[in-house]
Coordinates of C-alpha atoms and ligand atoms in Angstrom, one line a residue:
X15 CA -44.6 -198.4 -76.6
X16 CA -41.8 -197.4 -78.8
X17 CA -41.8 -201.3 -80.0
X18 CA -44.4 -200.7 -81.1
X19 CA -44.0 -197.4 -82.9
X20 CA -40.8 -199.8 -84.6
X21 CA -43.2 -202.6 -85.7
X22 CA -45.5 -199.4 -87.1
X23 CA -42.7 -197.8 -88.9
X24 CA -43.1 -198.8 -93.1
X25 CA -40.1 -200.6 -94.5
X26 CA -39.2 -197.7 -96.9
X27 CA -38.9 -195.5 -93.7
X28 CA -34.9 -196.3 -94.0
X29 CA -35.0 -195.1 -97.6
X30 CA -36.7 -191.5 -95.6
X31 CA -34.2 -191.4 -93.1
X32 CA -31.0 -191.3 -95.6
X33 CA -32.8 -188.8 -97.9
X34 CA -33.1 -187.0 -94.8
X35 CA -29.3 -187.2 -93.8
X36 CA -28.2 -186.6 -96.9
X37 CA -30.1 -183.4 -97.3
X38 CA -28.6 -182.0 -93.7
X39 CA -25.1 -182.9 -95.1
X40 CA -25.7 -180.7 -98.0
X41 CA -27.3 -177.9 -96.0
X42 CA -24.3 -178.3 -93.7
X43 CA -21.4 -178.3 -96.6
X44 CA -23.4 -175.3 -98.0
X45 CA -23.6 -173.2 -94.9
X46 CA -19.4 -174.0 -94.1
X47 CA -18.4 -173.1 -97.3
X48 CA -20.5 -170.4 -98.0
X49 CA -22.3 -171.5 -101.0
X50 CA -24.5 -168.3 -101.8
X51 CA -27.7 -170.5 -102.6
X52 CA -29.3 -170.3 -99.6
X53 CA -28.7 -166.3 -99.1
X54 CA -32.0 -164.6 -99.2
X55 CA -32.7 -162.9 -102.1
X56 CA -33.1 -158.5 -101.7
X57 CA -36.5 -158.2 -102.7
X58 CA -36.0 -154.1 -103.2
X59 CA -31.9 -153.8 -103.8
X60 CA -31.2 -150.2 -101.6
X61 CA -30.1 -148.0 -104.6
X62 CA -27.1 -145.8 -102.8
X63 CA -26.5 -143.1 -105.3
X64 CA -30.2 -142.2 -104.4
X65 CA -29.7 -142.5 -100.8
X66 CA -26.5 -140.1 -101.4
X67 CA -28.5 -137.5 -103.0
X68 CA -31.3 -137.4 -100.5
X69 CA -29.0 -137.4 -97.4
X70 CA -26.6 -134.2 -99.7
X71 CA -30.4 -132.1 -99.8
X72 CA -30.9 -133.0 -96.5
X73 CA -27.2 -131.5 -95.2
X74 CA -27.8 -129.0 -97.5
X75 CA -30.9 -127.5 -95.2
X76 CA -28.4 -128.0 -92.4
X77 CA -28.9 -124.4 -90.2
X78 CA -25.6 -123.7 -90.7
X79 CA -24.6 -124.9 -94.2
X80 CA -21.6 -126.1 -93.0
X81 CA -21.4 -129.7 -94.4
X82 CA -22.0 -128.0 -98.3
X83 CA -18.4 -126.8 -98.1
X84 CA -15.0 -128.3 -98.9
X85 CA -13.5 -130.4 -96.7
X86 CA -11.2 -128.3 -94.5
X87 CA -13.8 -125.6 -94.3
X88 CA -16.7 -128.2 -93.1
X89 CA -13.5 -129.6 -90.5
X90 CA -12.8 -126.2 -89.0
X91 CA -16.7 -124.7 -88.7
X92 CA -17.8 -127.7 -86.8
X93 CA -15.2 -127.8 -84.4
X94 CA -16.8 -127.5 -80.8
X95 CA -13.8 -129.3 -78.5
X96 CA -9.9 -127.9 -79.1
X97 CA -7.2 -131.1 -79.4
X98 CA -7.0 -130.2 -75.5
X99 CA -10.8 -131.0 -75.2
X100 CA -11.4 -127.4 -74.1
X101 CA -14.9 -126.5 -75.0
X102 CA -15.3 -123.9 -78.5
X103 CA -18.3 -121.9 -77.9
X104 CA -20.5 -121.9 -81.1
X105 CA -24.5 -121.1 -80.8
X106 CA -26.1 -124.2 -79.7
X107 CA -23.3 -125.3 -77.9
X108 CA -24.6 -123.7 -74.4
X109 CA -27.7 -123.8 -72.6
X110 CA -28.0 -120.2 -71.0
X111 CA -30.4 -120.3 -68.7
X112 CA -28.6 -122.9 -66.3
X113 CA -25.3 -121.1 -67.1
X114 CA -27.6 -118.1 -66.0
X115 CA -28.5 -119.7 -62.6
X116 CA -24.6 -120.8 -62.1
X117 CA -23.7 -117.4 -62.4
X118 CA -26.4 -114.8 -60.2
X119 CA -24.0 -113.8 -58.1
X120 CA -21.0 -113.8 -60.3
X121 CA -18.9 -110.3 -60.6
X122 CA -17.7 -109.5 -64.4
X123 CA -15.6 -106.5 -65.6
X124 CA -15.1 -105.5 -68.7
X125 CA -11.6 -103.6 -69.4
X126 CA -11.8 -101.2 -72.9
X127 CA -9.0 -98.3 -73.8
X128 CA -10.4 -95.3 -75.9
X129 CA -7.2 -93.2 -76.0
X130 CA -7.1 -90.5 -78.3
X131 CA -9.5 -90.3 -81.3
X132 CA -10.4 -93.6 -80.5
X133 CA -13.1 -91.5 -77.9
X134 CA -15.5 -91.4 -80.6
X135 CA -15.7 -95.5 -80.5
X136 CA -16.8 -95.3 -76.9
X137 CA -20.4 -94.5 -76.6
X138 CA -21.7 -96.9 -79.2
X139 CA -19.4 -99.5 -77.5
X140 CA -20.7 -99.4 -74.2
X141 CA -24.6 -98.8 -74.8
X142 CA -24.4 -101.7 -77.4
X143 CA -22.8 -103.6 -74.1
X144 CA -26.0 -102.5 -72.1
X145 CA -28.1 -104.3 -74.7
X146 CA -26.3 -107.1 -75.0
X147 CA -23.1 -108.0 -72.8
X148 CA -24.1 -110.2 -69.9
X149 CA -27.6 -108.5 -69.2
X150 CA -29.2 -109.8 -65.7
X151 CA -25.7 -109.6 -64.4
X152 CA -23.5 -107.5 -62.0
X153 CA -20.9 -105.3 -64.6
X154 CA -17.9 -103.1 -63.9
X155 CA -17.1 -100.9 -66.8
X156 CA -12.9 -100.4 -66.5
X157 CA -12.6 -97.4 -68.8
X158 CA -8.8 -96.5 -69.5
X159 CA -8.7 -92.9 -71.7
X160 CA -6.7 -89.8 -71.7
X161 CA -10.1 -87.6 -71.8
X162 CA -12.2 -88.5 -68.8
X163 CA -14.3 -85.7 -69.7
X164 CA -15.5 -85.9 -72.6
X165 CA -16.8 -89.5 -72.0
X166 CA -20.4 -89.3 -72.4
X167 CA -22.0 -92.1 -69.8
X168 CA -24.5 -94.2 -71.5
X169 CA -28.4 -94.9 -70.0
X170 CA -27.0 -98.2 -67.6
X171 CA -28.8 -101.2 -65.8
X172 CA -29.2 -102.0 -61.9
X173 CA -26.0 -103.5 -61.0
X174 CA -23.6 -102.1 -63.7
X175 CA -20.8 -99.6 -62.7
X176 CA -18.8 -97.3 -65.3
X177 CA -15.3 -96.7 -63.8
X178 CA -13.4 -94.2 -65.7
X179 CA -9.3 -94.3 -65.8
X180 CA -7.1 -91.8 -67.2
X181 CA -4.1 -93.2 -68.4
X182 CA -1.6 -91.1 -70.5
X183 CA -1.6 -91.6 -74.3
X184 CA 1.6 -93.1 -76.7
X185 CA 2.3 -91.3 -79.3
X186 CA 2.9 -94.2 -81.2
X187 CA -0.5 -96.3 -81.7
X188 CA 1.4 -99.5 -81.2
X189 CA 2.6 -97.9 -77.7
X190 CA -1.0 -97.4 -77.2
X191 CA -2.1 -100.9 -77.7
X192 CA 0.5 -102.5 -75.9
X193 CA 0.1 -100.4 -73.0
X194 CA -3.1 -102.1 -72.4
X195 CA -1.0 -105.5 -70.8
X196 CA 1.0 -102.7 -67.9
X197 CA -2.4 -101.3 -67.0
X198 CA -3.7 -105.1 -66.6
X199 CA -0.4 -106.0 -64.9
X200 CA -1.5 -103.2 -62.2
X201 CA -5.5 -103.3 -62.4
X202 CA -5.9 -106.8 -61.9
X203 CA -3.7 -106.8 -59.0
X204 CA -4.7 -103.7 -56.9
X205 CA -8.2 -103.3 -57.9
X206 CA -10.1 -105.9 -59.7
X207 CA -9.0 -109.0 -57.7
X208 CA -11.2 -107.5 -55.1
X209 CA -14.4 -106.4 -57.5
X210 CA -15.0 -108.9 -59.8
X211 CA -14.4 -112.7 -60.2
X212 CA -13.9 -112.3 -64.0
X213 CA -12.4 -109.9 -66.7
X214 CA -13.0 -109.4 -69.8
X215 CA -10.5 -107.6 -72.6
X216 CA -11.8 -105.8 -75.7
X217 CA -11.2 -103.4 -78.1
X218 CA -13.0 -100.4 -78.2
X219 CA -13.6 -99.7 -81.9
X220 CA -16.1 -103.0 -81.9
X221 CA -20.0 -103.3 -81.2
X222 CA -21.9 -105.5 -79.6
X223 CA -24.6 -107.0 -81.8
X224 CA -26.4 -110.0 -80.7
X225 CA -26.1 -111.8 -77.0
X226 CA -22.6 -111.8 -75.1
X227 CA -23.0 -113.6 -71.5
X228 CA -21.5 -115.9 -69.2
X229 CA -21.3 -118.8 -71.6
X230 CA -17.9 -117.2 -72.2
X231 CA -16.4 -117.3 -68.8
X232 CA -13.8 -119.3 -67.9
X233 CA -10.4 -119.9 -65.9
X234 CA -8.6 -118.5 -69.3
X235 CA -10.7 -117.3 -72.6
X236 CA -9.3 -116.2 -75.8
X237 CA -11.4 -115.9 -79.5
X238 CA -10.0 -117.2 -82.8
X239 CA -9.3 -114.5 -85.1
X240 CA -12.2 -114.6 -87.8
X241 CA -9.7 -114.3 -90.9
X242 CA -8.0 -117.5 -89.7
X243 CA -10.7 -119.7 -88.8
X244 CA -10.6 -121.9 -92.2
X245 CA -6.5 -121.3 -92.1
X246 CA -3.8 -124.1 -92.5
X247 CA -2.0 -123.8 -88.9
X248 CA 1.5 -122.8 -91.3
X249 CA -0.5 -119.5 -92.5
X250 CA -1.5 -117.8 -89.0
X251 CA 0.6 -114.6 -88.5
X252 CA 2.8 -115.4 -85.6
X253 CA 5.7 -114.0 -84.6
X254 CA 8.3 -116.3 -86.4
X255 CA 11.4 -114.4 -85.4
X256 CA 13.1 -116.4 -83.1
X257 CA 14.8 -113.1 -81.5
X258 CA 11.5 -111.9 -80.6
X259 CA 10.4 -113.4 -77.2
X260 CA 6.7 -113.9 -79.1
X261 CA 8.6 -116.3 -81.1
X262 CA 6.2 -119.2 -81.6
X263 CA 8.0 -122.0 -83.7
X264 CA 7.0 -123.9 -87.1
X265 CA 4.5 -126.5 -85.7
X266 CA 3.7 -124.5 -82.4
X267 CA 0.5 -123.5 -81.8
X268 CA -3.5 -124.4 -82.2
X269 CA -5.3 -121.3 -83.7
X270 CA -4.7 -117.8 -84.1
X271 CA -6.1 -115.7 -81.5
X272 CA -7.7 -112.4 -82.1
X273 CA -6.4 -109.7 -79.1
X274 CA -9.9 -107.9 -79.4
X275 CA -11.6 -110.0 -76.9
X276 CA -10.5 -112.2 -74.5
X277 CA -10.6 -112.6 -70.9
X278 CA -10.8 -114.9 -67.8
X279 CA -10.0 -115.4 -64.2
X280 CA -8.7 -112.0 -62.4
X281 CA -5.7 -114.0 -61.5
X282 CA -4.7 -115.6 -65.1
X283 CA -5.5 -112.8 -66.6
X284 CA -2.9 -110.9 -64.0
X285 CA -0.7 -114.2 -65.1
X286 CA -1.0 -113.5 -69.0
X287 CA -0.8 -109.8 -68.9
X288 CA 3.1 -110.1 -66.5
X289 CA 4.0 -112.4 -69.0
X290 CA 3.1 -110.5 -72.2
X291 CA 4.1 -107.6 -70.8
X292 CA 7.8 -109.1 -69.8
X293 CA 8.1 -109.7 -73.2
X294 CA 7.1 -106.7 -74.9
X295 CA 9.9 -104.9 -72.3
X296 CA 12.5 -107.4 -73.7
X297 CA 11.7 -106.8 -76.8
X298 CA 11.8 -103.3 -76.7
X299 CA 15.1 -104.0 -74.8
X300 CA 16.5 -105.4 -78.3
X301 CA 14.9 -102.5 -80.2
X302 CA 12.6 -104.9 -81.8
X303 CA 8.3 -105.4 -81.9
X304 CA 6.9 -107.9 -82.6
X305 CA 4.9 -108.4 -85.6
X306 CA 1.4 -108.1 -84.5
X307 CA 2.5 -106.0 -80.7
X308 CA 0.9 -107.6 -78.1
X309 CA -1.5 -109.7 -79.9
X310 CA 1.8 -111.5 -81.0
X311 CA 2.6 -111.9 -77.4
X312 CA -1.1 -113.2 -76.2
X313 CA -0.9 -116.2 -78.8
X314 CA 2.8 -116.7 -78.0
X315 CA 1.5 -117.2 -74.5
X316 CA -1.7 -119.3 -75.2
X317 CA 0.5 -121.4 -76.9
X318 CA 2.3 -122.9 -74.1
X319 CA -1.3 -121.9 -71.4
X320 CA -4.3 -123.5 -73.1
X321 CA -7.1 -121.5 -72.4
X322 CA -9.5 -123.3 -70.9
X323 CA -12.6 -122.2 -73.3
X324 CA -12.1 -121.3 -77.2
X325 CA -14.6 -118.7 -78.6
X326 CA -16.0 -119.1 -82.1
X327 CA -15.5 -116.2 -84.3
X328 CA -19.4 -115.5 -83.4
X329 CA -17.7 -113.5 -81.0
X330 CA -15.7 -111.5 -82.9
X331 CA -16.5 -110.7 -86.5
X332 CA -15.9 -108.1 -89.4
X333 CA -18.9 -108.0 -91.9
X334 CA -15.6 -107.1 -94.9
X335 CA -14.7 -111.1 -94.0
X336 CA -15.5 -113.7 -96.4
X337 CA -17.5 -117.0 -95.1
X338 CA -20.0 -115.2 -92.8
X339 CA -22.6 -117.5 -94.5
X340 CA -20.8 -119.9 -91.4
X341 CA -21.2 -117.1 -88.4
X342 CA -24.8 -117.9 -87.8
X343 CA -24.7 -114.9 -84.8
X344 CA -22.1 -112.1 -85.7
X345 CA -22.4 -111.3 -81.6
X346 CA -19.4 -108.7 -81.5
X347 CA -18.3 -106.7 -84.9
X348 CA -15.8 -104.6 -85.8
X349 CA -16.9 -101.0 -86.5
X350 CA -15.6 -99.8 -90.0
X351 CA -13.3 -97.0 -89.6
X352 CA -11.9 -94.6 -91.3
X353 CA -8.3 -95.0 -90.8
X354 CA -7.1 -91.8 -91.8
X355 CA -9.7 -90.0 -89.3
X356 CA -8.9 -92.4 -86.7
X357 CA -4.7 -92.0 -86.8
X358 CA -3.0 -89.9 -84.6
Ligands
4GW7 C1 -3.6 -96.0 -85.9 O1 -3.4 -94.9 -86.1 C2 -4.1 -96.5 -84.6 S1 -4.6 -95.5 -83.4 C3 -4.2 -97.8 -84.3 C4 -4.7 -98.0 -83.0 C5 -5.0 -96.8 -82.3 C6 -5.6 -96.7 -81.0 C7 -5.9 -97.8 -80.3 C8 -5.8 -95.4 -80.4 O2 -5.5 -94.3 -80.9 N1 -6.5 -95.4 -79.2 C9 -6.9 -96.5 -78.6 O3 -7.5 -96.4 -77.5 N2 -6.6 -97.7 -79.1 C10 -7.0 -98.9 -78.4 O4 -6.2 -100.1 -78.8 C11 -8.4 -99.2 -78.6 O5 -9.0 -99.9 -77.5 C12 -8.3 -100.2 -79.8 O6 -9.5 -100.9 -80.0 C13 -7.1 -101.0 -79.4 C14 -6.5 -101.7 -80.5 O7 -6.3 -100.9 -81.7 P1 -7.1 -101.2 -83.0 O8 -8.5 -101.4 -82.6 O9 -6.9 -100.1 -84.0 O10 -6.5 -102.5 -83.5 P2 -7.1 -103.3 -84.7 O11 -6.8 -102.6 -86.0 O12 -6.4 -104.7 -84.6 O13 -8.6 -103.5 -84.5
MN8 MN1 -9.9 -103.0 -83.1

């Protein structure tokens, strides 16, 4: 058979064969060399500076408006992991219902001072909590004031408790704020380790606004301070005095934490509140405070303690701050006061 496909074949077959050959060897040259005449031409060239705009009015609509900002702005609003890859809690970031169902049987406190005129602060403090601070849930109120009586108990949920404390008041405001870290030093030790399974720490001139729950506990919880959330890490206000046991040096430290809400484990918070308190006693040893009382002392500690969870400033906020165009839930603000009523 293939003899006779030979004796078929026309004589100027030989002639097709080279053409042939000769046509693969320029095909082959082309394609190792890279000749661009056999690229395929772009019918519809993609035109980018169109693509650019259409993808900037897309971002634009973005829910939070985050990406429309400069660069460090859009850097610091979208962060949801700290460098330590502990979680920062931002709306959207959670899924509360099976944090819910983690948490039935969980035991939270919630520790507040309202010493001296700072009374008034209480009663829209703790109903705004009934509305909004980890509703469904079992609650302990730790109330620390110097006028038991004249607390006014708000309208309160199945399974929340309101504890009330006296404790004596400083004359000095700063006294009275740093006091707050002796009574923890005591509380969590004696009484809540038995009560509840976590503690929370806030400030009582502060409202709650929109939903507070368990998607902020955690071994050890602290909130970035809303007036340093867009800050260069050289700007935050810590204690830079290396006399001060707060000290936190040049090129130390994450974020600046806000001492109006925090909170955790009964036993780290027992941990933290020792430890700031050790250091406000030394300090006072040395006649000195440091800059920001025990706030400075909390970051000075959470400096060298990760907290295991970061809030967002969602979860503390002051309506007077600029950039709350990124706070899509302003879940805990500050009341305004009037600081000449409210001093001692
Ligand atoms: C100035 O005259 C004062 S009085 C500054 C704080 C004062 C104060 C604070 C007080 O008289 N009674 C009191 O209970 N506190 C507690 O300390 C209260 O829980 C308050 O929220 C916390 C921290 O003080 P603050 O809220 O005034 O601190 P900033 O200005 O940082 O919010
Ligand atoms: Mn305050």
């Amino acid at each position: 058979m293939p003899g006779k496909w030979k004796s078929m074949l026309p004589a100027r077959s030989y002639g097709i064969r080279l053409l042939v050959l000769a046509i693969l060897f320029i095909v082959g040259f082309c394609m190792q060399y890279k000749v661009p005449v056999f690229r395929p031409k772009e019918e519809h060239p993609i035109n980018w500076s169109q693509k650019l705009v259409e993808k900037s009015i897309e971002l634009a609509h973005c829910e939070r408006k985050l990406l429309l900002n400069t660069q460090n702005k859009r850097k610091m609003a979208l962060n949801v992991l700290t460098p330590w890859l502990a979680p920062i809690i931002w709306d959207g970031t959670y899924d509360i219902n099976i944090l819910d169902n983690q948490h039935n049987s969980t035991r939270i406190g919630l520790f507040v001072f309202a010493v001296k005129k700072y009374i008034r602060f209480l009663l829209p403090f703790l109903e705004s909590a009934e509305r909004y601070f980890m509703v469904g849930h079992n609650v302990i109120y730790y109330v620390f004031t110097d006028k038991v009586n004249e607390v006014v108990k708000p309208k309160m949920a199945d399974g929340r408790i309101l504890q009330l404390h006296y404790v004596v008041s400083d004359q000095r405001w700063q006294d009275v704020s740093m006091r707050r870290m002796e009574i923890l030093t005591v509380f969590t030790k004696e009484h809540m380790a038995n009560e509840i399974d976590y503690l929370v720490c806030a400030d009582v001139d502060m409202v709650f606004n929109d939903h507070v729950g368990v998607e902020i506990l955690g071994d050890l919880v602290a909130t970035i301070h809303p007036a340093y959330f867009l800050s260069e890490k050289g700007t935050f206000t810590y204690e830079r005095r290396p006399i001060s046991t707060a000290y936190i040096p040049h090129g130390h430290g994450d974020f600046y934490y806000m001492a109006a809400l925090y909170g955790g484990k009964v036993d780290e918070i027992y941990k933290l509140s020792m430890a700031c308190r050790k250091g406000i006693v030394e300090d006072k040893k040395k006649n000195i405070e440091a800059v920001w009382q025990e706030e400075s002392h909390l970051n000075r500690y959470l400096v060298y303690n990760k907290p295991t969870k970061v809030l967002s400033p969602e979860y503390l906020w002051d309506t007077n701050l600029p950039n709350g165009e990124l706070i899509k839930k302003k879940r805990f603000l500050a009341v305004h006061k009037n600081h000449k009523e409210v001093r001692n």
